[in-house]
XYZ file of C-alpha atoms in Angstrom:
118
model
C 0.000 0.000 0.000
C 1.211 3.498 -0.824
C -0.143 7.027 -1.152
C -1.213 6.410 -4.743
C -3.303 3.371 -3.766
C -4.869 5.303 -0.887
C -5.688 8.234 -3.199
C -7.408 5.837 -5.598
C -9.375 4.321 -2.727
C -10.473 7.720 -1.402
C -11.441 8.962 -4.876
C -13.445 5.822 -5.686
C -15.098 5.859 -2.279
C -16.244 9.461 -2.467
C -17.504 8.938 -6.006
C -19.824 6.321 -4.495
C -20.708 8.506 -1.517
C -21.704 11.459 -3.688
C -24.195 9.332 -5.610
C -25.424 7.222 -2.694
C -29.132 7.845 -1.958
C -28.566 7.809 1.810
C -25.184 9.532 2.147
C -25.013 11.637 -1.002
C -27.445 14.394 -0.041
C -25.879 14.817 3.377
C -22.243 14.779 2.172
C -22.976 16.971 -0.837
C -24.501 19.533 1.486
C -21.629 19.353 3.998
C -18.689 19.401 1.555
C -18.295 22.317 -0.832
C -14.832 21.502 -2.233
C -14.603 17.820 -3.073
C -11.090 18.055 -4.506
C -9.761 19.532 -1.270
C -11.739 17.025 0.812
C -10.295 14.078 -1.098
C -6.741 15.411 -0.693
C -7.336 15.919 3.024
C -8.761 12.421 3.443
C -5.924 10.885 1.444
C -3.515 12.629 3.834
C -5.531 11.286 6.764
C -5.401 7.707 5.511
C -1.727 8.036 4.620
C -1.026 9.151 8.176
C -3.117 6.372 9.681
C -2.029 3.502 7.451
C 1.513 4.515 6.487
C 2.537 6.711 9.418
C 3.336 9.536 6.998
C 2.272 12.357 9.327
C 0.719 14.234 6.392
C -2.603 14.868 8.119
C -2.623 17.744 10.601
C -6.353 18.013 11.292
C -8.655 16.943 14.103
C -11.142 14.295 12.929
C -13.289 14.486 16.047
C -13.707 18.260 15.780
C -14.510 17.969 12.069
C -17.203 15.386 12.722
C -18.676 17.100 15.781
C -19.904 19.922 13.547
C -22.182 17.356 11.915
C -23.072 15.348 15.012
C -26.860 15.667 14.602
C -26.750 14.197 11.104
C -24.390 11.336 11.965
C -26.874 8.599 12.723
C -26.043 4.943 13.307
C -27.520 4.112 9.896
C -25.217 6.636 8.204
C -22.188 5.328 10.060
C -23.105 1.800 8.990
C -23.657 2.844 5.379
C -20.370 4.789 5.324
C -18.496 1.779 6.678
C -20.183 -0.588 4.253
C -19.263 1.574 1.239
C -15.711 1.997 2.545
C -15.271 -1.754 2.986
C -16.735 -2.459 -0.448
C -14.476 0.115 -2.114
C -11.368 -1.063 -0.276
C -12.032 -4.591 -1.483
C -12.437 -3.320 -5.062
C -9.361 -1.071 -5.164
C -6.707 -2.655 -2.925
C -5.022 -6.007 -2.579
C -6.829 -8.402 -0.253
C -4.253 -7.852 2.502
C -4.327 -4.051 2.225
C -8.120 -3.995 2.006
C -8.383 -6.048 5.193
C -6.045 -3.663 7.015
C -7.877 -0.546 5.831
C -11.267 -2.056 6.601
C -10.239 -3.031 10.136
C -8.803 0.417 10.778
C -11.926 2.126 9.436
C -14.054 0.051 11.786
C -11.968 1.129 14.779
C -12.084 4.775 13.700
C -15.862 4.676 13.201
C -16.360 3.169 16.678
C -14.038 5.759 18.195
C -15.883 8.636 16.517
C -19.244 7.267 17.593
C -18.138 6.847 21.202
C -16.492 10.249 21.255
C -19.596 11.959 19.953
C -21.789 10.127 22.462
C -19.483 11.086 25.308
C -19.267 14.740 24.266
C -23.021 14.897 23.670
C -23.766 13.504 27.151
């Protein structure tokens, strides 16, 4: 796995998200610059999966702005599309690693938002 493979994954994933009946309307309303968002998310995944340190943001803060819209169904749909796209774009070994990491991140975000909301 390298930055190029992660960029392809992120691009393919967000292509699906934008057209998804459940996620598309919400994401298309929340994100105004898709090119920038995809670069940012590629940097995030590079930092997480490759230890590159490219990402300098705060995922929890970014997601907290949208807390009310982040339902369990949307989390599940996001994760399902991510897992599907990883399987389609990466080797089996890399897809498994990315899918497992995404699951941990999704759980962490959900718990963090529940804790902060309480």
